[in-house]
Tab-separated table of C-alpha atoms and ligand atoms in Angstrom:
chain	number	residue	atom	x	y	z
A	1	UNK	CA	9.446	34.508	14.263
A	2	UNK	CA	9.330	30.903	13.540
A	3	UNK	CA	8.379	29.532	10.175
A	4	UNK	CA	5.211	27.694	9.711
A	5	UNK	CA	5.397	24.388	7.815
A	6	UNK	CA	2.292	22.668	6.515
A	7	UNK	CA	2.536	18.930	6.708
A	8	UNK	CA	0.059	17.056	4.460
A	9	UNK	CA	-0.328	13.582	5.744
A	10	UNK	CA	1.495	14.760	8.931
A	11	UNK	CA	-0.366	12.270	11.294
A	12	UNK	CA	1.208	9.256	9.436
A	13	UNK	CA	4.410	7.284	10.150
A	14	UNK	CA	6.920	9.634	8.497
A	15	UNK	CA	4.878	12.599	8.800
A	16	UNK	CA	4.574	12.434	12.696
A	17	UNK	CA	8.391	11.799	13.098
A	18	UNK	CA	9.002	14.819	10.996
A	19	UNK	CA	6.562	16.857	13.017
A	20	UNK	CA	8.880	16.168	16.026
A	21	UNK	CA	12.133	17.167	14.128
A	22	UNK	CA	10.737	20.308	12.746
A	23	UNK	CA	9.490	21.286	16.410
A	24	UNK	CA	12.945	20.482	17.710
A	25	UNK	CA	14.524	22.687	15.089
A	26	UNK	CA	12.272	25.650	15.917
A	27	UNK	CA	9.726	25.445	13.180
A	28	UNK	CA	5.895	25.598	13.579
A	29	UNK	CA	4.342	22.638	11.749
A	30	UNK	CA	0.659	22.558	11.005
A	31	UNK	CA	-0.839	19.042	10.084
A	32	UNK	CA	-3.468	18.335	7.587
A	33	UNK	CA	-4.521	14.703	7.491
A	34	UNK	CA	-7.599	12.670	6.363
A	35	UNK	CA	-6.643	9.811	8.936
A	36	UNK	CA	-6.983	7.212	6.200
A	37	UNK	CA	-3.979	5.555	7.427
A	38	UNK	CA	-3.297	7.097	10.835
A	39	UNK	CA	-4.555	6.886	14.231
A	40	UNK	CA	-6.353	9.900	15.704
A	41	UNK	CA	-4.486	9.662	19.023
A	42	UNK	CA	-1.264	10.436	17.311
A	43	UNK	CA	-1.757	14.250	17.805
A	44	UNK	CA	-2.165	13.572	21.663
A	45	UNK	CA	1.094	11.528	21.477
A	46	UNK	CA	2.869	14.374	19.667
A	47	UNK	CA	1.677	16.711	22.317
A	48	UNK	CA	3.356	14.616	24.847
A	49	UNK	CA	6.535	14.270	23.071
A	50	UNK	CA	6.662	17.935	22.332
A	51	UNK	CA	5.118	19.551	25.369
A	52	UNK	CA	3.079	21.791	23.158
A	53	UNK	CA	-0.405	21.871	21.562
A	54	UNK	CA	-0.618	20.355	18.139
A	55	UNK	CA	-2.451	22.151	15.328
A	56	UNK	CA	-4.111	19.412	13.290
A	57	UNK	CA	-6.808	20.044	10.506
A	58	UNK	CA	-8.886	16.859	9.517
A	59	UNK	CA	-9.397	16.887	5.603
A	60	UNK	CA	-8.121	15.850	2.330
A	61	UNK	CA	-5.569	17.351	-0.048
A	62	UNK	CA	-8.022	17.143	-2.765
A	63	UNK	CA	-10.171	19.740	-1.255
A	64	UNK	CA	-8.990	22.938	-2.754
A	65	UNK	CA	-11.260	25.305	-0.827
A	66	UNK	CA	-10.094	23.763	2.656
A	67	UNK	CA	-6.388	24.196	1.403
A	68	UNK	CA	-7.080	27.862	0.736
A	69	UNK	CA	-8.538	28.355	4.147
A	70	UNK	CA	-5.473	26.832	5.686
A	71	UNK	CA	-3.036	28.906	3.817
A	72	UNK	CA	-4.912	32.019	4.707
A	73	UNK	CA	-5.488	31.128	8.386
A	74	UNK	CA	-2.094	30.025	9.162
A	75	UNK	CA	0.394	32.010	6.953
A	76	UNK	CA	2.463	28.956	5.801
A	77	UNK	CA	5.813	29.392	4.599
A	78	UNK	CA	6.576	26.098	3.120
A	79	UNK	CA	4.881	22.645	2.642
A	80	UNK	CA	5.970	18.989	3.091
A	81	UNK	CA	3.784	16.770	1.106
A	82	UNK	CA	3.566	13.342	2.715
A	83	UNK	CA	-0.209	12.593	1.889
A	84	UNK	CA	-0.444	9.688	-0.435
A	85	UNK	CA	-1.383	6.118	-0.878
A	86	UNK	CA	1.598	3.794	-0.712
A	87	UNK	CA	0.878	0.081	-0.940
A	88	UNK	CA	2.312	-1.348	-4.194
A	89	UNK	CA	0.056	-4.332	-4.267
A	90	UNK	CA	-3.035	-2.366	-3.634
A	91	UNK	CA	-2.032	0.174	-6.390
A	92	UNK	CA	-2.331	-2.644	-8.903
A	93	UNK	CA	-5.868	-3.289	-7.820
A	94	UNK	CA	-7.001	0.260	-7.349
A	95	UNK	CA	-5.158	2.326	-9.851
A	96	UNK	CA	-7.600	5.041	-10.132
A	97	UNK	CA	-7.593	5.735	-6.318
A	98	UNK	CA	-3.576	5.820	-6.329
A	99	UNK	CA	-3.553	8.056	-9.408
A	100	UNK	CA	-6.193	10.366	-8.123
A	101	UNK	CA	-4.694	10.832	-4.614
A	102	UNK	CA	-1.039	10.861	-5.465
A	103	UNK	CA	-1.212	12.708	-8.657
A	104	UNK	CA	-4.290	14.888	-8.583
A	105	UNK	CA	-3.508	15.531	-4.821
A	106	UNK	CA	-0.119	16.999	-5.733
A	107	UNK	CA	-1.858	19.181	-8.527
A	108	UNK	CA	-4.530	20.327	-6.019
A	109	UNK	CA	-1.926	21.354	-3.466
A	110	UNK	CA	0.271	23.116	-6.139
A	111	UNK	CA	-2.775	25.042	-7.061
A	112	UNK	CA	-3.513	26.378	-3.721
A	113	UNK	CA	0.183	26.896	-2.825
A	114	UNK	CA	0.335	29.163	-6.090
A	115	UNK	CA	-2.903	30.910	-5.197
A	116	UNK	CA	-1.366	31.688	-1.587
A	117	UNK	CA	2.096	32.677	-3.085
A	118	UNK	CA	3.906	29.888	-1.299
A	119	UNK	CA	6.349	28.223	-3.596
A	120	UNK	CA	8.574	25.985	-1.411
A	121	UNK	CA	7.746	22.326	-1.166
A	122	UNK	CA	9.327	19.089	-0.054
A	123	UNK	CA	7.997	15.973	-1.876
A	124	UNK	CA	8.068	12.502	-0.643
A	125	UNK	CA	9.339	10.382	-3.450
A	126	UNK	CA	10.610	6.880	-3.331
A	127	UNK	CA	13.448	4.769	-4.523
A	128	UNK	CA	10.554	2.821	-6.456
A	129	UNK	CA	11.468	5.318	-9.169
A	130	UNK	CA	14.564	3.512	-9.990
A	131	UNK	CA	12.781	0.031	-10.475
A	132	UNK	CA	15.718	-2.553	-10.426
A	133	UNK	CA	18.713	-0.366	-10.984
A	134	UNK	CA	21.596	-1.346	-13.252
A	135	UNK	CA	24.191	-0.108	-10.901
A	136	UNK	CA	24.450	-0.185	-7.100
A	137	UNK	CA	24.603	1.836	-4.990
A	138	UNK	CA	21.930	3.745	-7.022
A	139	UNK	CA	22.704	7.369	-7.821
A	140	UNK	CA	20.219	10.042	-8.331
A	141	UNK	CA	21.185	10.313	-12.024
A	142	UNK	CA	20.152	6.763	-12.573
A	143	UNK	CA	17.288	6.193	-15.219
A	144	UNK	CA	13.840	6.066	-13.903
A	145	UNK	CA	10.921	3.707	-14.532
A	146	UNK	CA	7.969	1.951	-12.890
A	147	UNK	CA	6.527	-1.489	-12.246
A	148	UNK	CA	3.080	-0.582	-10.818
A	149	UNK	CA	0.554	2.352	-10.602
A	150	UNK	CA	2.277	3.318	-7.161
A	151	UNK	CA	5.637	3.852	-8.974
A	152	UNK	CA	4.059	5.488	-11.887
A	153	UNK	CA	2.372	7.996	-9.665
A	154	UNK	CA	5.612	9.067	-8.075
A	155	UNK	CA	7.356	9.253	-11.421
A	156	UNK	CA	4.645	11.495	-12.801
A	157	UNK	CA	4.896	13.732	-9.701
A	158	UNK	CA	8.538	14.042	-10.115
A	159	UNK	CA	8.380	14.911	-13.613
A	160	UNK	CA	5.460	17.310	-13.083
A	161	UNK	CA	7.572	19.164	-10.374
A	162	UNK	CA	10.698	19.331	-12.693
A	163	UNK	CA	8.482	20.899	-15.536
A	164	UNK	CA	6.822	23.486	-12.994
A	165	UNK	CA	10.237	24.347	-11.563
A	166	UNK	CA	11.708	24.899	-14.952
A	167	UNK	CA	8.794	27.366	-15.869
A	168	UNK	CA	8.872	29.671	-12.842
A	169	UNK	CA	11.872	30.438	-10.779
A	170	UNK	CA	9.788	31.088	-7.676
A	171	UNK	CA	9.238	27.460	-7.088
A	172	UNK	CA	11.833	25.586	-5.036
A	173	UNK	CA	11.390	21.855	-4.707
A	174	UNK	CA	13.005	19.253	-2.452
A	175	UNK	CA	12.204	15.769	-3.963
A	176	UNK	CA	13.327	13.163	-1.308
A	177	UNK	CA	13.703	9.665	-2.496
A	178	UNK	CA	13.143	7.486	0.301
A	179	UNK	CA	14.657	4.016	0.617
A	180	UNK	CA	12.987	1.691	3.371
A	181	UNK	CA	12.116	3.626	6.514
A	182	UNK	CA	11.831	1.532	9.709
A	183	UNK	CA	12.040	2.034	13.422
A	184	UNK	CA	10.197	4.580	15.689
A	185	UNK	CA	10.736	7.383	17.942
A	186	UNK	CA	12.664	6.676	20.992
A	187	UNK	CA	9.776	7.479	23.412
A	188	UNK	CA	7.861	4.577	21.950
A	189	UNK	CA	4.922	6.776	21.542
A	190	UNK	CA	4.762	7.118	17.827
A	191	UNK	CA	5.732	4.566	15.040
A	192	UNK	CA	4.400	2.845	12.231
A	193	UNK	CA	0.847	1.460	12.486
A	194	UNK	CA	-0.425	-0.298	9.461
A	195	UNK	CA	-4.272	-0.678	9.547
A	196	UNK	CA	-4.424	-4.266	8.041
A	197	UNK	CA	-1.974	-7.038	7.753
A	198	UNK	CA	1.478	-5.312	6.941
A	199	UNK	CA	2.858	-5.463	3.394
A	200	UNK	CA	6.367	-4.234	4.579
A	201	UNK	CA	8.927	-6.318	5.968
A	202	UNK	CA	9.707	-4.797	9.429
A	203	UNK	CA	6.033	-4.079	10.546
A	204	UNK	CA	5.258	-7.767	9.632
A	205	UNK	CA	8.362	-9.133	11.809
A	206	UNK	CA	7.236	-6.737	14.522
A	207	UNK	CA	3.591	-8.612	14.559
A	208	UNK	CA	5.463	-11.919	14.716
A	209	UNK	CA	7.676	-10.720	17.601
A	210	UNK	CA	4.567	-9.546	19.572
A	211	UNK	CA	2.605	-12.830	18.738
A	212	UNK	CA	0.049	-11.235	16.635
A	213	UNK	CA	0.979	-12.973	13.718
A	214	UNK	CA	2.272	-16.557	13.750
A	215	UNK	CA	5.175	-16.585	11.337
A	216	UNK	CA	6.879	-14.390	8.598
A	217	UNK	CA	7.018	-15.554	4.840
A	218	UNK	CA	10.253	-14.832	3.324
A	219	UNK	CA	9.470	-14.037	-0.172
A	220	UNK	CA	12.104	-15.936	-2.043
A	221	UNK	CA	15.650	-17.297	-0.961
A	222	UNK	CA	16.863	-17.796	-4.531
A	223	UNK	CA	17.832	-14.328	-5.526
A	224	UNK	CA	21.319	-13.593	-6.586
A	225	UNK	CA	22.338	-12.303	-3.185
A	226	UNK	CA	24.725	-13.848	-0.462
A	227	UNK	CA	22.097	-15.627	1.333
A	228	UNK	CA	19.401	-15.797	-1.639
A	229	UNK	CA	17.024	-13.244	0.070
A	230	UNK	CA	16.222	-9.583	-0.965
A	231	UNK	CA	18.507	-6.784	-0.004
A	232	UNK	CA	17.226	-3.177	0.883
A	233	UNK	CA	18.465	0.020	2.336
A	234	UNK	CA	16.631	0.401	5.523
A	235	UNK	CA	16.690	3.892	7.210
A	236	UNK	CA	15.599	4.791	10.626
A	237	UNK	CA	12.670	7.081	10.449
A	238	UNK	CA	14.225	9.465	12.796
A	239	UNK	CA	17.188	10.035	10.536
A	240	UNK	CA	14.537	10.302	7.626
A	241	UNK	CA	12.698	12.887	9.391
A	242	UNK	CA	15.740	14.922	10.140
A	243	UNK	CA	16.357	15.027	6.285
A	244	UNK	CA	13.093	16.706	5.815
A	245	UNK	CA	14.169	19.463	8.000
A	246	UNK	CA	17.434	19.821	6.284
A	247	UNK	CA	15.561	19.870	2.913
A	248	UNK	CA	13.239	22.558	4.202
A	249	UNK	CA	16.237	24.702	5.681
A	250	UNK	CA	18.127	24.460	2.344
A	251	UNK	CA	14.952	25.519	0.252
A	252	UNK	CA	14.143	28.295	2.364
A	253	UNK	CA	17.724	29.556	2.723
A	254	UNK	CA	18.882	29.164	-1.107
A	255	UNK	CA	15.578	28.811	-3.074
A	256	UNK	CA	17.469	26.115	-4.948
A	257	UNK	CA	15.653	22.801	-5.519
A	258	UNK	CA	17.324	19.459	-4.976
A	259	UNK	CA	16.505	15.821	-5.916
A	260	UNK	CA	18.289	13.354	-3.389
A	261	UNK	CA	18.382	9.874	-2.103
A	262	UNK	CA	17.583	9.495	1.631
A	263	UNK	CA	19.092	6.138	2.646
A	264	UNK	CA	22.184	4.723	4.554
A	265	UNK	CA	23.946	3.242	1.547
A	266	UNK	CA	24.155	0.023	3.395
A	267	UNK	CA	21.846	-2.976	2.226
A	268	UNK	CA	20.706	-5.655	4.509
A	269	UNK	CA	19.059	-9.155	3.311
A	270	UNK	CA	15.668	-10.124	4.757
A	271	UNK	CA	17.398	-12.881	6.835
A	272	UNK	CA	19.701	-10.272	8.328
A	273	UNK	CA	16.717	-8.312	9.286
A	274	UNK	CA	15.017	-11.213	10.973
A	275	UNK	CA	18.330	-11.981	13.012
A	276	UNK	CA	18.558	-8.313	14.186
A	277	UNK	CA	15.101	-8.154	15.048
A	278	UNK	CA	15.390	-11.413	17.081
A	279	UNK	CA	18.367	-9.667	18.981
A	280	UNK	CA	16.053	-6.735	19.783
A	281	UNK	CA	13.130	-8.822	20.955
A	282	UNK	CA	15.073	-11.343	22.702
A	283	UNK	CA	13.402	-14.141	21.190
A	284	UNK	CA	13.613	-16.553	17.843
A	285	UNK	CA	11.016	-15.486	15.312
A	286	UNK	CA	9.391	-18.203	13.448
A	287	UNK	CA	9.613	-17.963	9.401
A	288	UNK	CA	9.233	-19.884	6.398
A	289	UNK	CA	10.782	-19.739	2.798
A	290	UNK	CA	7.973	-18.983	0.597
A	291	UNK	CA	7.910	-18.229	-3.374
A	292	UNK	CA	9.188	-14.708	-4.618
A	293	UNK	CA	6.685	-11.898	-4.316
A	294	UNK	CA	5.490	-10.699	-7.680
A	295	UNK	CA	7.334	-7.433	-8.715
A	296	UNK	CA	10.086	-7.753	-6.203
A	297	UNK	CA	13.561	-6.957	-7.186
A	298	UNK	CA	16.651	-8.659	-5.735
A	299	UNK	CA	18.782	-5.806	-4.405
A	300	UNK	CA	18.448	-2.142	-3.949
A	301	UNK	CA	20.539	0.343	-1.958
A	302	UNK	CA	21.302	3.935	-2.530
A	303	UNK	CA	24.119	6.227	-2.810
A	304	UNK	CA	23.701	8.626	-0.043
A	305	UNK	CA	26.562	11.129	-0.771
A	306	UNK	CA	24.528	13.791	-2.692
A	307	UNK	CA	22.231	14.388	0.445
A	308	UNK	CA	25.271	14.914	2.288
A	309	UNK	CA	26.854	17.384	-0.217
A	310	UNK	CA	23.723	19.374	-0.796
A	311	UNK	CA	21.937	19.362	2.662
A	312	UNK	CA	24.539	18.044	5.019
A	313	UNK	CA	22.527	15.129	5.630
A	314	UNK	CA	23.885	11.806	6.900
A	315	UNK	CA	21.941	8.869	8.379
A	316	UNK	CA	23.331	8.076	11.907
A	317	UNK	CA	21.208	5.444	13.329
A	318	UNK	CA	22.131	1.645	12.649
A	319	UNK	CA	20.343	-1.546	12.372
A	320	UNK	CA	20.210	-2.114	16.021
A	321	UNK	CA	18.755	1.159	16.808
A	322	UNK	CA	16.213	0.631	14.058
A	323	UNK	CA	14.986	-2.756	15.597
A	324	UNK	CA	15.163	-1.797	19.072
A	325	UNK	CA	13.075	1.318	18.551
A	326	UNK	CA	10.474	-0.681	16.524
A	327	UNK	CA	10.340	-3.334	19.170
A	328	UNK	CA	10.006	-0.682	21.893
A	329	UNK	CA	7.063	0.903	20.182
A	330	UNK	CA	5.188	-2.293	19.356
A	331	UNK	CA	5.660	-3.973	22.695
A	332	UNK	CA	4.583	-0.827	24.501
A	333	UNK	CA	1.595	-0.240	22.133
A	334	UNK	CA	0.138	-3.556	22.958
A	335	UNK	CA	-0.352	-2.474	26.631
A	336	UNK	CA	-2.143	0.852	25.806
B	1	UFG	N1	9.666	-9.278	2.508
B	1	UFG	C1	9.468	-10.504	2.915
B	1	UFG	N2	8.322	-10.957	3.625
B	1	UFG	C2	7.371	-10.049	3.913
B	1	UFG	C3	7.433	-8.778	3.519
B	1	UFG	C4	8.623	-8.415	2.728
B	1	UFG	O1	10.240	-11.481	2.604
B	1	UFG	O2	6.356	-10.263	4.472
B	1	UFG	C5	10.884	-8.863	1.713
B	1	UFG	C6	10.595	-8.458	0.308
B	1	UFG	O3	10.494	-9.386	-0.535
B	1	UFG	C7	11.878	-7.549	0.191
B	1	UFG	C8	11.991	-7.003	1.651
B	1	UFG	O4	11.510	-7.868	2.296
B	1	UFG	O5	12.842	-8.425	-0.258
B	1	UFG	C9	11.511	-5.648	1.748
B	1	UFG	O6	10.110	-5.567	1.461
B	1	UFG	P1	9.222	-4.235	1.712
B	1	UFG	O7	7.748	-4.728	1.319
B	1	UFG	O8	9.315	-3.916	3.211
B	1	UFG	O9	9.781	-3.193	1.151
B	1	UFG	P2	9.982	-2.954	-0.651
B	1	UFG	O10	11.402	-2.733	-0.825
B	1	UFG	O11	9.303	-4.041	-1.496
B	1	UFG	O12	9.039	-1.615	-0.825
B	1	UFG	C10	9.395	-0.457	-0.260
B	1	UFG	C11	8.139	0.312	-0.080
B	1	UFG	C12	7.611	0.864	-1.394
B	1	UFG	C13	8.734	1.370	-2.291
B	1	UFG	C14	9.876	0.428	-2.497
B	1	UFG	C15	11.060	0.891	-3.258
B	1	UFG	O13	7.254	-0.246	0.637
B	1	UFG	O14	6.771	1.909	-1.199
B	1	UFG	O15	10.397	0.222	-1.134
B	1	UFG	O16	11.854	1.539	-2.844
B	1	UFG	F1	8.236	1.550	-3.552
């Protein structure tokens, strides 16, 4: 019988792509989402992509009674915990909301898992736990730090999971440190869909390309990088989604936890991203050079080898596919 995986935040950007990847791999995903940053028609779109009904429960991870009901109704085998708040700037203004949703949300989930005797969890962490790394590409053993409440919440969650895993061998945690996820599913039916003006680079560029925003601000061209703009490790969301399947596979098979980077190992600058997107969209994209954004670091890219070693995971899709799939998604979405 296929294994059931609960996806908290499963209607969001990474969650929805992981839903598709899990179905493709023969799992039965169940979505829990409060739709605070996801559109309700995502489930219809997932049904079109997978050709099967979607099980989606609307609710919050902080609701322990709801979690208990889900575990007893659905006989869950493992959980992938995406549900969290993720905008760095907003976390500085609303630290309580971030700490409560991200940290208390994880504790609420772990409590319900323990009551239901489910001990396998994949956790969405972030390269934010590295701050500005001393050495590049950054390895999983690099020191961790934080610059804002969002980063703090991810660090506390990682450390909490480490302590819990050390205390009870039944727990198996896959901690996945995402670099910068971009792109969309090849059908153009699901993708990143920020509610407000995007904070992140590629969704912002995408809205410039569709004409919804007039120009991109490039936050600083005086960094110590070849063209002076910030460098990041962008990873296609479809690759990232597959990484979750491989993480769950490994946890269920071995019962051993892991902490891995999910990135490509290659960094691109802001201006390289603009150029690649121009190629995908077939038009020039207006931008201006603006002052540095507070809290930004010059350059971060990951060492992807441990994920390959432990999970057999390698990112396969390149920059052109990231930009083309994003453009396919945003240009079609406008016509829905
Ligand atoms: N940038 C611009 N203009 C914009 C938006 C971004 O020039 O309008 C630049 C940034 O200065 C940076 C690069 O584009 O150099 C990428 O910025 P993003 O906001 O897309 O991504 P970050 O690397 O800053 O942040 C992402 C996630 C965080 C996570 C962090 C650390 O959004 O959640 O990676 O890995 F914490």
